[in-house]
Amino acid sequence: MLATYLIGLREGLEATLVVSILIAFLVKAQRKDRLVQVWAGVGLAVALSVFFGWLLTYTSTTLLQKGEHRELFEAVTSVLAVCFVTWMIFWMRQAARSIAGELRSKLQDALAVGSLAVAVMAFLAVVREGLETSLIFYSAVQGASSNTGPLLSLLAGIASAVVIGWLMFATAVRINLSVFFTWTGALLILVAAGILKYGVHDFQEGNVLPGLNSLAYDVSGVLNPDAWYTALLTGMFNITPTASVLETIAWAAYGIPVLAVFLWPARKAAPVPARETPAPAPAPQQ
């Protein structure tokens, strides 16, 4: 539940910031008449994202009848979710400073085209976050005994993001988004490592990868399966009392280097040295 809350909070705040930028631009440009198109595009993006999440669940539970096929489907979606999480985290770190200007420029171009262009632009700006959320959520809750708790946590995370975004838009409340996205990005990398570990486990159960019964460790005698901390480690980072060698290698091979690269301070571009003005040539002697 904590992992899905984090997913909803992170993805929801990104989408909320995008919508806030669009609304603020229209209000400042005195084009409130186009707010209807923005909300129409946002609503369509949300509806498509919900449908995509339902389609993933329906495919896994209804369309795929064989257990091996379901295992492979869950494994593939887990790998895709890890790819999306990794791309989203690093993209947001690079684009955070320029995203506002790019959105304003695109919206200004859309205003010149017409109302439909405004709705399409708002739709495209939000739908990526929604589809990512659906895919990551579906992969994160694999193996959960019930989807109700994780779903409520996801919705709570999105609701929290909307409240934070509204406070930033309507009041003087400000948060350090750089610090927020850094910490949530680091936690999501560990969540993604757990998703990848679960994907490897599914590949092993689908007989695509070997070594299902070759355990790297077994601490079931130390970790009480009913304890809160065991549930936290399992639900947040998929750290289970037992794991195969390949699962452990996958978790470490992804989580450690990606986290190190993400947290490594970005190099600042060296200042370009000023060119020295050449001294005037001495006047020729007569």
Tab-separated table of C-alpha atoms in Angstrom:
chain	number	residue	atom	x	y	z
A	1	MET	CA	0.000	0.000	0.000
A	2	LEU	CA	2.886	2.383	0.740
A	3	ALA	CA	4.427	1.639	-2.659
A	4	THR	CA	1.192	2.323	-4.533
A	5	TYR	CA	0.630	5.509	-2.497
A	6	LEU	CA	4.093	6.677	-3.548
A	7	ILE	CA	3.309	5.859	-7.192
A	8	GLY	CA	0.049	7.814	-7.043
A	9	LEU	CA	1.704	10.752	-5.266
A	10	ARG	CA	4.618	10.997	-7.668
A	11	GLU	CA	2.738	10.477	-10.925
A	12	GLY	CA	-0.249	12.474	-9.688
A	13	LEU	CA	1.875	15.473	-8.778
A	14	GLU	CA	3.559	15.448	-12.173
A	15	ALA	CA	0.160	15.444	-13.898
A	16	THR	CA	-1.193	18.084	-11.498
A	17	LEU	CA	1.746	20.382	-12.178
A	18	VAL	CA	1.197	20.008	-15.915
A	19	VAL	CA	-2.489	20.922	-15.592
A	20	SER	CA	-1.655	23.831	-13.274
A	21	ILE	CA	0.808	25.251	-15.796
A	22	LEU	CA	-1.774	25.061	-18.570
A	23	ILE	CA	-4.515	26.680	-16.465
A	24	ALA	CA	-2.220	29.433	-15.168
A	25	PHE	CA	-1.151	30.275	-18.721
A	26	LEU	CA	-4.747	30.530	-19.955
A	27	VAL	CA	-5.779	32.674	-16.984
A	28	LYS	CA	-2.821	35.006	-17.434
A	29	ALA	CA	-3.453	35.233	-21.189
A	30	GLN	CA	-7.130	36.007	-20.488
A	31	ARG	CA	-8.239	32.951	-22.422
A	32	LYS	CA	-10.459	31.348	-19.804
A	33	ASP	CA	-12.821	30.356	-22.584
A	34	ARG	CA	-10.361	27.567	-23.460
A	35	LEU	CA	-10.391	26.024	-19.974
A	36	VAL	CA	-13.272	23.780	-21.042
A	37	GLN	CA	-11.105	22.223	-23.752
A	38	VAL	CA	-8.234	21.715	-21.302
A	39	TRP	CA	-10.479	19.904	-18.839
A	40	ALA	CA	-11.982	17.857	-21.675
A	41	GLY	CA	-8.520	16.710	-22.723
A	42	VAL	CA	-7.565	15.920	-19.118
A	43	GLY	CA	-10.796	13.978	-18.582
A	44	LEU	CA	-10.262	11.923	-21.730
A	45	ALA	CA	-6.685	11.152	-20.649
A	46	VAL	CA	-7.907	9.962	-17.245
A	47	ALA	CA	-10.624	7.817	-18.831
A	48	LEU	CA	-8.138	6.206	-21.232
A	49	SER	CA	-5.726	5.509	-18.362
A	50	VAL	CA	-8.453	3.827	-16.305
A	51	PHE	CA	-9.473	1.760	-19.332
A	52	PHE	CA	-5.853	0.725	-19.880
A	53	GLY	CA	-5.564	-0.427	-16.263
A	54	TRP	CA	-8.815	-2.388	-16.590
A	55	LEU	CA	-7.582	-3.933	-19.847
A	56	LEU	CA	-4.395	-5.159	-18.195
A	57	THR	CA	-6.366	-6.779	-15.388
A	58	TYR	CA	-8.961	-8.245	-17.742
A	59	THR	CA	-6.262	-9.712	-19.975
A	60	SER	CA	-4.512	-11.363	-17.052
A	61	THR	CA	-7.604	-12.712	-15.299
A	62	THR	CA	-9.971	-13.508	-18.173
A	63	LEU	CA	-8.351	-13.593	-21.613
A	64	LEU	CA	-5.371	-15.681	-20.563
A	65	GLN	CA	-6.622	-19.062	-19.407
A	66	LYS	CA	-3.358	-20.921	-18.882
A	67	GLY	CA	-1.266	-20.223	-15.806
A	68	GLU	CA	1.959	-20.118	-17.789
A	69	HIS	CA	0.549	-17.491	-20.120
A	70	ARG	CA	-0.526	-15.334	-17.182
A	71	GLU	CA	2.916	-15.653	-15.620
A	72	LEU	CA	4.566	-14.548	-18.860
A	73	PHE	CA	2.138	-11.654	-19.282
A	74	GLU	CA	2.822	-10.428	-15.752
A	75	ALA	CA	6.564	-10.849	-16.288
A	76	VAL	CA	6.559	-8.809	-19.506
A	77	THR	CA	4.435	-6.035	-17.982
A	78	SER	CA	6.784	-5.948	-14.983
A	79	VAL	CA	9.799	-5.416	-17.236
A	80	LEU	CA	7.934	-2.717	-19.183
A	81	ALA	CA	6.952	-1.007	-15.930
A	82	VAL	CA	10.590	-0.952	-14.802
A	83	CYS	CA	11.596	0.609	-18.131
A	84	PHE	CA	8.894	3.283	-17.812
A	85	VAL	CA	9.805	4.061	-14.197
A	86	THR	CA	13.488	4.426	-15.052
A	87	TRP	CA	12.808	6.606	-18.086
A	88	MET	CA	10.286	8.756	-16.204
A	89	ILE	CA	12.600	9.404	-13.258
A	90	PHE	CA	15.610	10.436	-15.305
A	91	TRP	CA	13.505	12.376	-17.830
A	92	MET	CA	11.858	14.383	-15.067
A	93	ARG	CA	15.241	15.221	-13.556
A	94	GLN	CA	16.431	16.617	-16.891
A	95	ALA	CA	13.204	18.296	-18.014
A	96	ALA	CA	12.030	19.789	-14.707
A	97	ARG	CA	13.523	23.204	-15.438
A	98	SER	CA	12.276	23.528	-19.003
A	99	ILE	CA	8.900	21.744	-18.878
A	100	ALA	CA	6.935	24.875	-17.962
A	101	GLY	CA	8.302	26.877	-20.872
A	102	GLU	CA	7.746	24.038	-23.326
A	103	LEU	CA	4.134	23.566	-22.216
A	104	ARG	CA	3.392	27.280	-22.525
A	105	SER	CA	4.906	27.350	-25.995
A	106	LYS	CA	2.887	24.325	-27.142
A	107	LEU	CA	-0.316	25.715	-25.661
A	108	GLN	CA	0.245	29.055	-27.357
A	109	ASP	CA	0.616	27.267	-30.685
A	110	ALA	CA	-2.534	25.234	-29.958
A	111	LEU	CA	-4.508	28.403	-29.193
A	112	ALA	CA	-3.604	29.719	-32.605
A	113	VAL	CA	-4.951	26.547	-34.259
A	114	GLY	CA	-8.255	26.191	-32.416
A	115	SER	CA	-10.194	24.610	-29.560
A	116	LEU	CA	-9.632	21.031	-30.723
A	117	ALA	CA	-5.884	21.565	-30.727
A	118	VAL	CA	-6.049	22.821	-27.136
A	119	ALA	CA	-7.934	19.695	-26.036
A	120	VAL	CA	-5.481	17.413	-27.876
A	121	MET	CA	-2.509	19.210	-26.363
A	122	ALA	CA	-3.921	18.868	-22.825
A	123	PHE	CA	-4.735	15.212	-23.513
A	124	LEU	CA	-1.207	14.412	-24.687
A	125	ALA	CA	0.331	16.281	-21.746
A	126	VAL	CA	-1.560	14.170	-19.192
A	127	VAL	CA	-2.139	10.786	-20.838
A	128	ARG	CA	1.510	9.747	-20.568
A	129	GLU	CA	1.398	10.088	-16.800
A	130	GLY	CA	-1.892	8.194	-16.657
A	131	LEU	CA	-0.751	5.255	-18.775
A	132	GLU	CA	2.492	5.018	-16.800
A	133	THR	CA	0.519	5.009	-13.553
A	134	SER	CA	-1.761	2.203	-14.741
A	135	LEU	CA	1.121	0.018	-15.918
A	136	ILE	CA	3.279	0.608	-12.838
A	137	PHE	CA	0.342	0.064	-10.490
A	138	TYR	CA	-0.621	-3.186	-12.214
A	139	SER	CA	2.947	-4.469	-11.926
A	140	ALA	CA	3.406	-3.272	-8.347
A	141	VAL	CA	0.360	-5.125	-6.990
A	142	GLN	CA	1.214	-8.508	-8.503
A	143	GLY	CA	1.190	-11.066	-5.732
A	144	ALA	CA	-0.930	-8.931	-3.416
A	145	SER	CA	-3.698	-10.832	-1.633
A	146	SER	CA	-6.196	-8.070	-2.478
A	147	ASN	CA	-6.234	-5.157	-4.897
A	148	THR	CA	-8.625	-3.062	-2.808
A	149	GLY	CA	-6.028	-1.770	-0.341
A	150	PRO	CA	-3.382	-0.905	-2.980
A	151	LEU	CA	-6.041	0.748	-5.169
A	152	LEU	CA	-7.257	2.913	-2.290
A	153	SER	CA	-3.638	3.813	-1.521
A	154	LEU	CA	-3.065	4.785	-5.153
A	155	LEU	CA	-6.160	6.995	-5.123
A	156	ALA	CA	-5.045	8.515	-1.822
A	157	GLY	CA	-1.667	9.333	-3.367
A	158	ILE	CA	-3.331	10.976	-6.368
A	159	ALA	CA	-5.678	12.914	-4.081
A	160	SER	CA	-2.700	14.109	-2.022
A	161	ALA	CA	-0.979	15.238	-5.225
A	162	VAL	CA	-4.070	17.187	-6.297
A	163	VAL	CA	-4.237	18.926	-2.902
A	164	ILE	CA	-0.527	19.830	-3.050
A	165	GLY	CA	-0.904	21.107	-6.594
A	166	TRP	CA	-3.952	23.190	-5.676
A	167	LEU	CA	-2.161	24.706	-2.681
A	168	MET	CA	0.799	25.637	-4.876
A	169	PHE	CA	-1.480	27.133	-7.524
A	170	ALA	CA	-4.001	28.980	-5.359
A	171	THR	CA	-1.905	30.040	-2.364
A	172	ALA	CA	1.611	31.060	-1.474
A	173	VAL	CA	2.549	27.541	-0.403
A	174	ARG	CA	5.744	26.380	-2.073
A	175	ILE	CA	7.651	23.127	-1.797
A	176	ASN	CA	11.113	22.274	-3.010
A	177	LEU	CA	10.183	20.168	-6.032
A	178	SER	CA	13.805	19.269	-6.696
A	179	VAL	CA	14.150	17.650	-3.271
A	180	PHE	CA	10.698	16.044	-3.574
A	181	PHE	CA	11.399	14.444	-6.938
A	182	THR	CA	14.866	13.335	-5.811
A	183	TRP	CA	13.604	11.464	-2.749
A	184	THR	CA	10.544	9.997	-4.438
A	185	GLY	CA	12.677	9.064	-7.437
A	186	ALA	CA	15.137	7.182	-5.213
A	187	LEU	CA	12.304	5.293	-3.515
A	188	LEU	CA	10.687	4.485	-6.859
A	189	ILE	CA	13.959	3.022	-8.103
A	190	LEU	CA	13.866	0.579	-5.189
A	191	VAL	CA	10.209	-0.138	-5.950
A	192	ALA	CA	11.159	-0.773	-9.589
A	193	ALA	CA	13.922	-3.130	-8.456
A	194	GLY	CA	11.288	-5.102	-6.555
A	195	ILE	CA	9.032	-5.145	-9.620
A	196	LEU	CA	11.913	-6.473	-11.724
A	197	LYS	CA	12.599	-9.132	-9.106
A	198	TYR	CA	8.975	-10.213	-9.278
A	199	GLY	CA	9.163	-10.244	-13.081
A	200	VAL	CA	12.156	-12.575	-12.960
A	201	HIS	CA	10.209	-14.803	-10.574
A	202	ASP	CA	7.326	-14.923	-13.085
A	203	PHE	CA	9.716	-15.800	-15.889
A	204	GLN	CA	11.014	-18.639	-13.739
A	205	GLU	CA	7.517	-19.873	-12.971
A	206	GLY	CA	6.730	-19.675	-16.712
A	207	ASN	CA	9.762	-21.908	-17.404
A	208	VAL	CA	11.474	-19.178	-19.405
A	209	LEU	CA	14.293	-18.748	-16.905
A	210	PRO	CA	15.825	-21.544	-14.814
A	211	GLY	CA	16.688	-21.658	-11.128
A	212	LEU	CA	13.307	-21.251	-9.451
A	213	ASN	CA	14.326	-23.517	-6.592
A	214	SER	CA	17.953	-22.317	-6.372
A	215	LEU	CA	17.657	-20.001	-3.390
A	216	ALA	CA	20.144	-17.233	-2.756
A	217	TYR	CA	18.996	-16.887	0.853
A	218	ASP	CA	16.329	-18.066	3.247
A	219	VAL	CA	15.649	-15.831	6.253
A	220	SER	CA	12.125	-17.076	6.853
A	221	GLY	CA	13.250	-18.185	10.310
A	222	VAL	CA	14.320	-14.633	11.126
A	223	LEU	CA	11.631	-12.553	9.421
A	224	ASN	CA	8.214	-13.169	10.868
A	225	PRO	CA	5.857	-13.295	7.856
A	226	ASP	CA	3.080	-11.758	9.958
A	227	ALA	CA	5.192	-8.852	11.259
A	228	TRP	CA	4.584	-5.302	10.058
A	229	TYR	CA	8.192	-4.794	8.991
A	230	THR	CA	8.065	-7.917	6.821
A	231	ALA	CA	4.915	-6.647	5.138
A	232	LEU	CA	6.588	-3.252	4.643
A	233	LEU	CA	9.722	-4.709	3.038
A	234	THR	CA	7.717	-7.075	0.878
A	235	GLY	CA	5.100	-4.565	-0.236
A	236	MET	CA	7.469	-1.642	-0.764
A	237	PHE	CA	10.602	-3.225	-2.198
A	238	ASN	CA	9.571	-6.895	-2.755
A	239	ILE	CA	12.246	-8.041	-0.307
A	240	THR	CA	10.899	-11.473	0.585
A	241	PRO	CA	12.105	-13.994	3.209
A	242	THR	CA	13.277	-16.267	0.368
A	243	ALA	CA	14.497	-15.453	-3.135
A	244	SER	CA	16.176	-17.320	-5.943
A	245	VAL	CA	19.665	-16.511	-7.133
A	246	LEU	CA	18.429	-14.898	-10.347
A	247	GLU	CA	15.865	-12.778	-8.486
A	248	THR	CA	18.544	-11.485	-6.133
A	249	ILE	CA	20.968	-10.771	-8.974
A	250	ALA	CA	18.267	-8.899	-10.901
A	251	TRP	CA	17.326	-6.792	-7.857
A	252	ALA	CA	20.933	-5.848	-7.114
A	253	ALA	CA	22.044	-5.445	-10.741
A	254	TYR	CA	19.278	-2.922	-11.376
A	255	GLY	CA	18.750	-1.240	-8.017
A	256	ILE	CA	22.328	-0.505	-6.945
A	257	PRO	CA	23.805	1.030	-10.136
A	258	VAL	CA	20.632	2.892	-11.161
A	259	LEU	CA	20.258	4.379	-7.676
A	260	ALA	CA	23.936	5.378	-7.651
A	261	VAL	CA	23.667	7.087	-11.055
A	262	PHE	CA	20.455	8.852	-10.058
A	263	LEU	CA	21.859	10.205	-6.795
A	264	TRP	CA	25.251	11.086	-8.247
A	265	PRO	CA	25.562	14.892	-8.319
A	266	ALA	CA	25.162	16.298	-11.793
A	267	ARG	CA	28.266	17.883	-13.172
A	268	LYS	CA	28.033	21.576	-13.690
A	269	ALA	CA	29.199	22.833	-17.004
A	270	ALA	CA	32.551	24.568	-16.717
A	271	PRO	CA	32.355	28.300	-17.416
A	272	VAL	CA	33.631	29.325	-20.792
A	273	PRO	CA	36.783	31.406	-20.272
A	274	ALA	CA	36.500	34.943	-21.512
A	275	ARG	CA	38.539	35.703	-24.543
A	276	GLU	CA	41.340	38.105	-23.913
A	277	THR	CA	41.302	41.206	-26.031
A	278	PRO	CA	44.538	41.230	-28.001
A	279	ALA	CA	46.797	44.111	-27.238
A	280	PRO	CA	47.042	46.693	-30.011
A	281	ALA	CA	50.038	46.257	-32.205
A	282	PRO	CA	52.733	48.885	-31.650
A	283	ALA	CA	52.788	51.657	-34.168
A	284	PRO	CA	55.559	51.285	-36.733
A	285	GLN	CA	58.530	53.495	-36.117
A	286	GLN	CA	59.134	56.156	-38.674
